[in-house]
Amino acid sequence: MKRSQKITRHVCPRNCYSSCSMLGYTVNGKLVKVSGDSKHGYTKGKLCPKGYNYLSHVYHPERLKFPMIQSRRGSGEWNRISWEEAIDHICHKMIELHDRYQSNLSLCLNKYSGNFGILHNSVEGFFNSLGQTTRAVGSPCWPSGLDASIYDFGDYKHSNPEQLTYADTIILWGSNPIWTSIHSVQYLYEAKSRGATIITIDPVYTASAKKSDVYIQIKPGTDGAFALVLAKFMYEQGVYDEDFITNHTKGFSSFREYSDTLDIDALLMECGLTIDAVSMIAKHMKPKRRTTVWIGFGLQRNKYGGQNIRAIHALMAITGNIGKKGCGVMYADLSNWEFSNRITQYYSHGFTEENAYRSVNINDFAHALQDTTDPPIKMLWITCRNLMTQNPDQRLLYKGLLNMELIVTIDQFLTPTAKLSDIVLPTTTNFEEWDIVPSYWHQWLGINEPAINPYYESKSDLEISCMLSKRLNELRPGFSTFPYDKQPEDFIDAEFTEKLYEQLGISNWRELLDGPKCLNVSDIAWQDYQFKTPSKKFEFYSEVALQNGKPPMAQYILANESTVNSQFLLITNHGQFNLNSQFVNLDLLNREEKEPIAFMHPSRARQEGITNHSYIQVYNKQGEITVKCILSTDVHPAALLVQAEHHIVNELVYYKPTDMGEISSTYEGMAFNSIYVSVKGIKK
């Protein structure tokens, strides 16, 4: 190739199952093409529509080019400043707040999953280097399910996704891989070609449900009730694995006693299902039929989300579908990525991981801004997040942000959150920086190298952290212990451990520049039946859960329908062409042609006097939105499905915790799918 041309390797760092390996094609310093990397054993050279449109993202005309300062928060009056001016302004404010409160607790970091690259953890490393600060912690995404996995299995891991091909029955429980995990669909089709049955259990007749052999439309939030019914039914029908139960589980007798008290008819009524649905699934979970359940994240974003998943785990344990080829529960897997995490561990003298920060709840951040005292939060650092399109209690959050003395946001675009900031710093894409991006779904790892120079004056989170540390120490020697004189490659060197090298079959991470590598670990989770619970067995009955104030076993609490019969459960689908607020500005969305739409079952529409394509007001105590209403039997009568491509839906969401999440994430998860709304027709 000519010297002006080069091909570089990249990994998509978005919060997604695939962590796609990509190739960037650069001519004369300009990225001209992005393709999939055929050397990656899971993504196999294929990308999703978002991946193929990364060029639009990198060179989007709305992308931020320079540091900017706002004359007055929310005014929209922005002025370009230099990086030196921005860093100097920020550092002087940090020191002034430290002197005022004699600590750095008035500084608050709010960061989540906008970029999964490990070098982006330099932000946590920088804040750890300041002594004790305040940090928004927790997870709006998946913690109830993670805790459920910890209580039952002792850890969260699953089999290689390729094991789907060996299953005789695949249950997509609240998952829609055709939209959200396209690279796994190949395994579903391979399983079908072998004669496997695919069952979808979901309140919405999704694209994946339409490709399934069996579809069961369940009432939102009642998945745990249905799983318990199935577990009870299977056992009573003699469809259970006595050897697995006897030798590899703890507490089954207690679970069985609880199961005896369950009223199948009452639970099925709760789910909006009949015994025919139970019989249908039981037929496909007969002995010697290998069953895999793929649990989506949505069903644990529920008031009793953790219990829902524990009930599914119990069903799989009773039937012995754990630790075997083509069997198991698929939810999340980070168990094998043993990086050193050195980049986060530059603690100031006297501080450790246990006391490096004062935590506030990331899901209840609006109240945290209001209620945190001694000292209060005065300066907010936001990166890898867009609070104003993702957090609950938007009105209270807006009020809290207005009370900050300084808000700094690092982003690629002027998001709604950035518009409420004082200083906005432009950051790089994954085509302009070094990074490592592991997956929570598969075991392949690729390296991310720069293809082009940073866009205008964009800088990575790592470079910004180094600049801050350097300037702070110039102003106040010893203020930060974060190393500012290292190169990105030095930080990568420190992240890889000898064990990780051994599992990848390489001696240095630079070998990944020749292509991704797969960890040499078992393809089948829990194949040795060496669970990581205190008993070393699968635990139907968890003493740890009991000690943490949780029910020791999977249970279901009947809902009080008297207060919500006239309301709808508010749910959203996961966007096919966007990822929360990321990619919403790409041309492939045709966003100008779209308007907010809600889908309602015709039977409920008749009750409410709503006609097809009319406009409705959707409201609750939190706020109200106006959307066009489309009538569809694809959505359960109890639910109102609002398209996720429009983030006005968050105006209706208030903080409601799930039942679990504290072990994996410090705080409970967020019950986004347990929010109730009312509707009324309007003229427009």
XYZ file of C-alpha atoms in Angstrom:
684
model
C 0.000 0.000 0.000
C 1.040 3.600 -0.475
C 2.526 5.353 2.525
C -0.455 7.719 2.660
C -2.773 4.777 3.316
C -3.074 2.596 6.399
C -5.399 0.146 8.104
C -5.840 0.247 11.875
C -7.643 -1.898 14.430
C -10.439 -0.675 16.686
C -13.081 -1.912 19.105
C -16.488 -0.328 19.484
C -16.584 0.885 23.125
C -20.350 1.270 23.431
C -22.456 -0.411 26.126
C -23.471 -3.304 23.890
C -23.241 -7.082 23.815
C -20.902 -7.247 20.830
C -17.851 -5.014 21.474
C -17.303 -5.253 17.727
C -13.813 -5.469 16.305
C -13.397 -2.970 13.473
C -10.903 -1.900 10.846
C -10.326 1.753 10.034
C -9.090 2.751 6.581
C -7.211 6.034 6.460
C -6.004 7.944 3.398
C -3.829 11.021 3.808
C -4.737 11.302 7.474
C -8.507 11.101 6.920
C -10.681 8.158 7.954
C -12.464 7.097 4.764
C -13.990 3.722 5.626
C -14.899 1.509 8.573
C -15.477 -2.227 8.284
C -15.751 -5.253 10.515
C -12.662 -7.289 11.383
C -12.979 -10.836 10.068
C -10.313 -12.046 12.513
C -12.726 -11.587 15.429
C -14.288 -14.962 16.185
C -17.595 -13.585 17.488
C -18.390 -10.537 15.334
C -16.716 -12.159 12.292
C -16.310 -9.036 10.210
C -19.904 -7.837 10.586
C -21.080 -4.584 12.184
C -24.472 -3.220 13.139
C -25.891 -0.117 11.384
C -24.351 2.108 14.065
C -20.934 0.589 13.452
C -21.088 1.029 9.706
C -22.010 4.677 10.248
C -19.065 5.600 12.464
C -17.762 7.879 9.707
C -20.862 10.015 10.172
C -20.131 10.079 13.883
C -16.446 10.974 13.617
C -16.955 13.768 11.087
C -20.416 14.910 12.131
C -20.852 18.682 11.637
C -22.286 19.034 15.154
C -19.250 17.457 16.780
C -17.491 19.677 19.339
C -14.179 21.081 18.144
C -12.829 23.296 20.933
C -13.167 23.824 24.694
C -16.030 26.217 25.411
C -17.267 28.234 28.371
C -20.834 29.418 28.832
C -21.411 32.994 29.915
C -24.336 31.940 32.082
C -25.464 28.377 32.701
C -28.227 27.435 30.289
C -28.006 30.684 28.342
C -26.615 29.122 25.185
C -24.024 31.880 24.996
C -20.814 29.950 24.393
C -17.309 31.269 23.924
C -14.293 29.360 22.718
C -11.384 29.149 25.157
C -8.000 27.463 25.014
C -7.241 24.202 26.765
C -4.816 26.054 29.032
C -7.558 28.492 30.065
C -10.070 25.689 30.649
C -7.710 23.570 32.732
C -6.518 26.586 34.694
C -10.075 27.672 35.464
C -11.028 24.169 36.617
C -7.926 23.640 38.748
C -8.229 26.978 40.506
C -11.841 26.098 41.362
C -10.814 22.692 42.728
C -8.183 24.272 44.974
C -10.535 27.032 46.103
C -13.183 24.469 47.103
C -10.558 22.365 48.873
C -9.439 25.350 50.906
C -13.022 26.300 51.711
C -14.030 22.841 52.993
C -10.608 21.416 53.932
C -11.262 18.404 51.694
C -12.233 17.546 48.129
C -15.637 16.144 49.071
C -17.399 19.034 47.336
C -16.069 17.642 44.024
C -18.391 15.045 42.506
C -17.763 12.638 39.630
C -20.734 11.316 37.656
C -19.582 8.802 35.031
C -21.094 5.640 33.628
C -21.058 3.604 30.416
C -20.739 6.038 27.517
C -17.356 4.470 26.792
C -16.323 1.028 28.073
C -12.646 1.478 27.275
C -10.412 0.680 30.233
C -8.237 3.766 29.733
C -11.355 5.848 30.321
C -11.136 4.627 33.915
C -8.361 7.190 34.190
C -11.134 9.525 35.324
C -11.708 7.412 38.430
C -7.935 7.177 38.827
C -7.582 10.945 38.736
C -10.356 11.502 41.283
C -8.857 8.781 43.516
C -5.583 10.707 43.394
C -7.178 13.741 45.073
C -7.945 12.092 48.386
C -11.593 11.654 49.217
C -14.101 13.045 46.726
C -17.804 12.411 46.116
C -18.862 9.938 43.448
C -22.137 8.855 41.906
C -22.048 5.060 42.093
C -24.432 2.259 41.276
C -25.888 1.167 37.965
C -29.068 2.038 36.081
C -28.475 -0.951 33.834
C -28.174 -4.435 35.328
C -27.359 -4.671 39.077
C -30.471 -6.559 40.213
C -29.618 -9.368 37.839
C -25.982 -9.345 38.885
C -26.914 -9.643 42.561
C -29.362 -12.450 41.771
C -26.526 -14.287 40.029
C -24.223 -13.742 43.004
C -26.796 -15.072 45.477
C -27.492 -18.185 43.392
C -24.189 -18.956 41.624
C -21.692 -16.851 43.563
C -20.677 -14.900 40.454
C -22.066 -13.723 37.147
C -20.810 -15.632 34.167
C -22.288 -17.581 31.298
C -21.239 -19.957 28.566
C -19.709 -18.978 25.257
C -22.580 -17.599 23.106
C -21.711 -20.280 20.549
C -23.220 -22.787 23.006
C -26.618 -21.538 21.824
C -26.136 -23.640 18.707
C -26.202 -26.832 20.792
C -29.427 -26.051 22.634
C -32.646 -27.926 21.875
C -34.757 -25.191 23.428
C -33.815 -21.521 23.611
C -35.948 -19.192 25.697
C -35.480 -15.505 24.913
C -36.840 -14.129 28.168
C -37.181 -10.381 27.694
C -34.354 -10.280 25.143
C -34.583 -9.098 21.546
C -31.272 -10.053 19.918
C -32.376 -9.166 16.392
C -32.326 -5.543 17.568
C -29.769 -5.595 20.370
C -27.338 -8.460 19.730
C -27.297 -9.099 16.004
C -24.063 -11.116 16.139
C -25.717 -13.768 18.314
C -28.544 -14.296 15.838
C -26.308 -16.556 13.732
C -26.260 -19.029 16.625
C -30.047 -18.945 16.945
C -30.443 -19.803 13.273
C -27.845 -22.557 13.528
C -29.762 -24.011 16.471
C -33.015 -23.849 14.489
C -31.356 -25.661 11.588
C -30.570 -28.465 14.057
C -34.235 -28.601 15.065
C -34.165 -26.378 18.146
C -37.277 -24.577 19.346
C -37.001 -20.872 20.083
C -39.455 -19.409 22.581
C -39.833 -15.711 23.334
C -41.418 -14.496 26.558
C -41.982 -10.744 26.372
C -44.728 -8.140 26.870
C -43.995 -6.958 23.322
C -44.188 -8.942 20.098
C -40.651 -7.984 19.156
C -38.713 -8.638 15.978
C -37.136 -11.657 17.701
C -40.528 -12.904 18.875
C -41.746 -12.806 15.266
C -38.884 -15.120 14.290
C -39.542 -17.503 17.199
C -41.465 -20.765 17.161
C -43.470 -19.870 20.269
C -44.409 -16.447 21.618
C -45.842 -15.837 25.074
C -47.067 -12.313 25.782
C -46.591 -11.876 29.509
C -47.755 -8.963 31.626
C -44.781 -6.691 32.383
C -43.068 -7.360 35.694
C -44.638 -10.759 36.371
C -41.797 -12.875 34.971
C -40.891 -14.178 38.428
C -44.426 -15.429 38.986
C -44.367 -17.320 35.695
C -40.935 -18.808 36.402
C -42.142 -20.059 39.785
C -45.219 -21.594 38.171
C -42.992 -23.363 35.655
C -40.639 -24.591 38.393
C -43.529 -25.958 40.457
C -45.179 -27.551 37.422
C -41.989 -29.190 36.155
C -41.217 -30.720 39.520
C -44.746 -32.008 39.997
C -44.641 -33.525 36.511
C -41.426 -35.326 37.387
C -39.314 -33.224 35.035
C -36.368 -32.542 37.299
C -32.730 -33.509 37.616
C -32.461 -35.375 40.897
C -28.701 -35.833 40.650
C -28.025 -32.126 40.154
C -30.461 -31.138 42.898
C -29.051 -33.655 45.392
C -25.351 -33.182 44.762
C -24.943 -29.623 43.549
C -27.589 -27.459 45.194
C -28.391 -26.130 48.638
C -31.796 -25.370 50.115
C -34.014 -27.194 47.659
C -36.219 -28.649 50.406
C -36.976 -25.128 51.675
C -37.701 -23.954 48.151
C -39.932 -26.965 47.593
C -41.899 -26.191 50.775
C -42.395 -22.631 49.566
C -43.382 -23.880 46.123
C -46.086 -26.078 47.684
C -47.808 -22.946 48.996
C -48.052 -21.311 45.582
C -51.430 -21.069 43.872
C -50.745 -21.706 40.196
C -54.080 -20.241 39.067
C -53.525 -17.025 41.030
C -50.001 -16.601 39.689
C -51.092 -17.264 36.113
C -53.851 -14.708 36.493
C -51.209 -12.273 37.700
C -49.216 -12.946 34.510
C -52.248 -12.742 32.246
C -51.564 -16.287 31.055
C -53.254 -19.684 31.104
C -52.033 -23.173 31.869
C -51.600 -23.686 28.122
C -48.512 -21.434 28.214
C -47.045 -23.599 30.975
C -47.754 -26.811 29.087
C -46.214 -25.376 25.916
C -42.911 -24.563 27.600
C -42.897 -27.787 29.624
C -43.208 -29.746 26.384
C -39.966 -28.201 25.186
C -38.103 -28.668 28.492
C -38.482 -32.406 28.712
C -35.593 -34.522 30.050
C -32.617 -34.744 27.690
C -33.706 -31.564 25.886
C -30.934 -29.044 26.453
C -32.354 -25.646 27.391
C -30.712 -22.230 27.437
C -32.435 -19.135 28.779
C -31.253 -15.728 27.593
C -32.406 -13.158 30.136
C -32.731 -9.595 28.879
C -31.912 -6.640 31.093
C -35.436 -5.208 30.984
C -37.169 -7.693 33.258
C -34.796 -6.923 36.150
C -35.452 -3.165 35.812
C -38.522 -3.864 37.859
C -39.500 -3.369 41.479
C -38.859 -7.078 42.064
C -36.316 -7.538 39.279
C -33.799 -9.555 41.266
C -36.466 -11.954 42.463
C -37.647 -12.374 38.866
C -34.209 -13.582 37.861
C -33.716 -15.770 40.932
C -36.960 -17.533 40.000
C -35.661 -18.213 36.478
C -32.417 -19.520 37.970
C -34.426 -21.874 40.191
C -36.321 -23.210 37.177
C -33.061 -23.963 35.379
C -31.521 -25.606 38.442
C -34.528 -27.868 39.033
C -34.394 -29.085 35.447
C -30.602 -29.512 35.588
C -29.915 -27.082 32.758
C -26.708 -25.744 34.291
C -23.092 -26.635 33.549
C -23.853 -28.714 30.459
C -23.356 -28.344 26.734
C -26.114 -26.250 25.173
C -27.579 -25.428 28.584
C -27.472 -22.555 31.014
C -28.505 -19.018 31.806
C -27.124 -16.171 29.700
C -27.186 -12.717 31.259
C -23.726 -11.188 31.729
C -20.133 -12.325 32.043
C -17.164 -10.320 33.285
C -15.674 -13.091 35.391
C -12.602 -13.790 33.263
C -11.285 -10.295 32.560
C -8.554 -10.095 35.172
C -6.992 -6.759 34.302
C -4.916 -5.117 37.017
C -7.126 -1.982 37.135
C -3.930 -0.140 37.996
C -5.226 2.939 36.203
C -7.743 3.537 39.002
C -5.346 2.885 41.892
C -3.297 6.078 42.207
C -4.733 6.779 45.638
C -3.681 9.780 47.617
C -1.684 8.958 50.776
C -3.841 7.307 53.433
C -6.691 6.349 51.093
C -7.653 3.013 49.554
C -10.415 1.594 47.408
C -12.582 1.347 50.518
C -12.426 5.010 51.538
C -11.417 6.935 48.412
C -14.833 8.483 47.900
C -18.135 9.387 49.487
C -20.799 7.601 47.471
C -24.137 8.963 46.327
C -26.744 6.992 44.386
C -26.332 7.387 40.626
C -29.995 6.476 40.130
C -31.231 8.952 42.741
C -28.750 11.642 41.810
C -31.313 14.439 41.755
C -32.016 13.934 45.468
C -28.310 13.441 46.171
C -27.515 16.905 44.822
C -30.203 18.315 47.050
C -29.557 16.340 50.226
C -25.765 15.860 50.404
C -24.200 18.052 53.083
C -21.024 18.429 55.131
C -19.872 19.532 52.666
C -22.449 19.949 49.900
C -21.639 19.107 46.305
C -20.412 22.269 44.601
C -18.538 21.076 41.521
C -19.688 18.353 39.143
C -17.552 16.449 36.616
C -19.608 14.579 33.996
C -18.168 12.192 31.447
C -19.488 9.138 29.554
C -22.984 10.244 30.572
C -25.942 12.364 29.515
C -27.855 12.974 32.720
C -30.635 15.046 31.231
C -31.791 12.228 28.952
C -31.173 9.265 31.269
C -31.723 10.071 34.934
C -35.070 10.044 36.748
C -36.607 13.084 38.449
C -35.644 15.432 35.645
C -37.199 18.561 37.146
C -35.450 18.126 40.473
C -32.211 17.248 38.678
C -32.431 20.436 36.603
C -32.898 22.457 39.766
C -29.926 20.752 41.409
C -27.668 21.412 38.440
C -28.534 25.098 38.521
C -27.274 25.233 42.116
C -23.784 23.955 41.275
C -20.877 26.395 41.312
C -19.105 24.660 38.420
C -20.202 21.918 36.015
C -17.708 20.443 33.568
C -18.886 18.010 30.887
C -16.650 16.009 28.568
C -18.422 14.953 25.392
C -18.309 14.795 21.619
C -21.562 16.708 21.148
C -23.459 19.508 22.836
C -25.924 17.224 24.590
C -28.779 18.438 26.822
C -26.443 17.863 29.779
C -23.595 19.762 28.140
C -25.959 22.673 27.522
C -26.408 22.964 31.297
C -22.647 22.981 31.947
C -20.254 25.866 32.485
C -17.340 24.326 30.617
C -17.556 21.703 27.876
C -14.431 19.842 26.804
C -14.379 18.010 23.436
C -13.287 14.401 23.617
C -11.943 11.877 21.152
C -13.647 8.924 19.493
C -12.240 5.417 19.443
C -10.591 6.218 16.103
C -8.395 8.851 17.771
C -7.079 7.126 20.895
C -5.463 4.012 22.371
C -7.663 1.746 24.468
C -8.629 -1.771 25.560
C -12.287 -2.807 25.390
C -13.379 -6.148 26.904
C -16.873 -7.584 26.452
C -19.494 -8.594 29.016
C -20.907 -11.146 26.556
C -18.061 -13.012 24.826
C -14.383 -13.786 25.483
C -12.705 -12.042 22.546
C -10.376 -9.095 23.081
C -9.033 -6.575 20.624
C -6.855 -3.496 20.945
C -7.939 -0.025 19.911
C -5.282 2.105 18.220
C -5.486 5.639 16.809
C -6.298 5.856 13.109
C -6.297 9.639 12.806
C -5.214 12.654 14.802
C -7.755 13.961 17.306
C -10.619 15.868 15.715
C -9.671 19.568 15.949
C -8.736 20.058 19.657
C -10.408 16.928 21.079
C -8.592 15.076 23.843
C -9.159 11.721 25.519
C -10.352 11.290 29.095
C -6.847 10.037 29.884
C -5.111 13.091 28.444
C -7.507 15.416 30.251
C -6.796 13.621 33.534
C -3.052 14.034 32.969
C -3.432 17.737 32.177
C -5.448 18.302 35.340
C -2.955 16.465 37.525
C -0.011 18.349 36.049
C -1.576 21.786 36.488
C -2.869 21.067 39.993
C 0.592 20.053 41.117
C 2.062 23.193 39.595
C -0.395 25.269 41.584
C -0.295 23.138 44.743
C 2.515 20.522 44.866
C 1.259 17.087 45.902
C -2.407 17.890 45.227
C -2.782 14.916 42.846
C -0.910 11.617 42.702
C -2.109 10.716 39.194
C 0.923 10.250 36.892
C 0.811 12.866 34.155
C 4.070 12.018 32.418
C 3.095 8.576 31.083
C 1.984 7.714 27.558
C -1.262 5.791 26.865
C 0.796 2.727 25.955
C 2.395 2.828 29.416
C -1.027 2.625 31.031
C -1.920 -0.308 28.768
C 1.312 -2.059 29.792
C 0.250 -1.803 33.423
C -3.244 -3.203 32.819
C -2.221 -6.594 31.435
C -1.368 -9.316 33.933
C 0.655 -12.463 33.354
C -2.467 -14.578 33.827
C -4.327 -12.588 31.195
C -1.433 -12.938 28.768
C -1.403 -16.674 29.395
C -5.145 -17.004 28.789
C -4.884 -14.974 25.574
C -1.853 -16.948 24.393
C 0.314 -13.866 23.872
C 3.335 -12.363 25.591
C 2.582 -8.691 24.941
C -0.567 -6.741 24.212
C 0.943 -5.371 20.976
C 0.360 -8.798 19.450
C -3.318 -7.799 19.410
C -2.418 -5.349 16.648
C -2.242 -8.423 14.417
C -5.788 -9.402 15.340
C -8.097 -10.088 18.302
C -7.539 -13.048 20.599
C -9.919 -15.257 22.550
C -9.457 -16.197 26.191
C -8.597 -19.836 26.741
C -11.365 -20.558 29.237
C -14.123 -23.139 29.395
C -16.884 -22.688 26.818
C -19.418 -23.962 29.347
C -20.088 -21.970 32.499
C -20.056 -23.943 35.776
C -19.109 -27.132 33.954
C -17.135 -28.270 36.994
C -20.058 -27.434 39.325
C -17.635 -25.439 41.461
C -19.933 -22.552 42.293
C -18.623 -19.502 44.131
C -21.311 -19.391 46.802
C -20.413 -20.008 50.474
C -21.665 -23.610 50.141
C -19.859 -24.082 46.781
C -23.241 -25.160 45.416
C -26.097 -23.535 43.543
C -28.160 -21.966 46.322
C -31.936 -22.077 46.190
C -31.681 -20.742 49.742
C -29.078 -18.030 50.259
C -27.904 -17.159 53.750
C -26.079 -14.175 52.244
C -29.335 -12.811 50.870
C -30.972 -13.289 54.279
C -28.119 -11.464 56.010
C -28.564 -8.613 53.534
C -32.222 -8.255 54.416
C -33.469 -10.016 51.285
C -35.733 -13.065 50.987
C -33.439 -16.099 51.092
C -35.257 -17.732 48.167
C -36.891 -16.660 44.935
C -40.322 -15.332 45.834
C -43.101 -13.427 44.137
C -45.256 -10.795 45.801
C -48.702 -10.318 44.253
C -49.248 -6.769 43.022
C -51.948 -4.526 44.481
C -53.922 -3.998 41.289
C -56.599 -1.814 42.905
C -54.465 1.310 42.532
C -53.253 0.781 38.987
C -56.072 -0.809 36.973
C -56.770 2.420 35.088
C -53.092 3.137 34.493
C -50.443 1.758 32.164
C -46.986 0.433 32.864
C -44.599 2.675 30.956
C -42.071 0.703 28.914
C -39.705 1.565 26.083
C -38.100 -0.552 23.400
C -34.365 -0.459 22.916
C -33.595 1.626 19.868
C -32.335 -0.284 16.837
C -30.222 2.555 15.474
C -29.212 4.346 18.659
C -27.889 3.443 22.085
C -29.737 5.591 24.613
C -28.733 9.105 23.526
C -25.715 7.971 21.514
C -26.002 8.006 17.702
C -29.351 9.845 17.774
C -27.879 12.582 15.576
C -26.723 10.261 12.798
C -28.364 10.630 9.418
C -29.574 7.025 9.308
C -32.258 7.861 11.875
C -34.027 10.393 9.625
C -34.839 12.055 12.914
C -36.554 15.049 11.302
C -39.234 12.761 9.880
C -39.992 11.039 13.157
C -42.192 12.130 15.999
C -42.710 10.567 19.415
C -44.987 7.545 19.186
C -46.657 5.389 21.807
C -48.098 1.946 21.075
C -51.293 0.898 22.881
C -53.319 -2.300 22.737
C -56.683 -1.761 20.971
C -58.655 -3.153 23.926
C -57.248 -0.484 26.228
C -57.711 2.187 23.597
C -61.426 1.416 23.462
C -61.640 1.762 27.233
C -59.866 5.114 27.121
C -61.699 6.406 24.048
C -58.463 6.619 22.069
C -58.444 6.222 18.294
C -55.627 5.123 16.023
C -53.146 7.866 15.037
C -54.705 10.325 17.482
C -52.637 12.314 19.945
C -52.587 11.513 23.627
C -51.220 13.115 26.746
C -49.236 10.697 28.874
C -48.868 11.873 32.450
C -48.181 11.029 36.071
C -47.058 12.905 39.171
C -43.700 13.559 37.547
C -44.754 15.304 34.362
C -46.525 14.945 31.048
C -45.655 14.386 27.390
C -47.648 14.457 24.158
C -47.251 11.644 21.634
C -49.034 10.115 18.674
C -50.814 6.887 19.606
C -50.613 3.828 17.350
C -52.909 0.914 18.174
C -51.187 -2.461 18.073
C -51.711 -5.923 19.485
C -47.919 -6.234 19.581
C -47.939 -4.596 23.014
C -49.518 -6.093 26.142
C -52.772 -4.401 27.249
C -51.218 -3.462 30.589
C -48.379 -1.521 28.953
C -47.843 1.663 27.003
C -44.777 1.341 24.793
C -43.066 4.640 23.980
C -40.394 4.574 21.295
C -36.940 4.918 22.782
C -35.566 7.160 20.050
C -37.137 10.163 21.770
C -35.961 10.890 25.284
C -38.917 12.970 26.387
C -40.099 9.774 28.085
C -37.676 10.486 30.945
C -39.822 13.430 31.937
C -42.203 10.812 33.370
C -39.645 8.737 35.260
C -39.118 9.123 38.987
C -36.715 7.281 41.242
C -37.985 3.832 42.176
C -35.425 1.264 43.374
C -35.362 -2.378 42.456
C -35.057 -5.066 45.119
C -31.336 -5.779 44.657
C -28.087 -4.330 43.388
C -26.136 -3.400 46.515
C -23.578 -6.221 46.254
C -22.487 -5.558 42.688
C -23.095 -1.805 42.564
C -23.411 -0.399 46.135
C -27.022 0.688 45.546
C -30.182 -0.960 44.237
C -30.932 -0.807 40.544
C -33.492 1.500 38.967
C -37.012 0.162 38.331
C -37.526 1.978 35.042
C -40.165 -0.584 34.049
C -42.290 -0.145 37.159
C -43.389 3.407 36.382
C -47.140 3.937 35.981
C -48.767 6.541 33.740
C -52.266 7.666 32.796
C -53.416 8.802 29.348
C -56.051 11.058 27.849
C -56.880 11.985 24.298
C -56.173 15.504 23.095
C -56.736 17.479 19.931
C -53.711 18.635 17.990
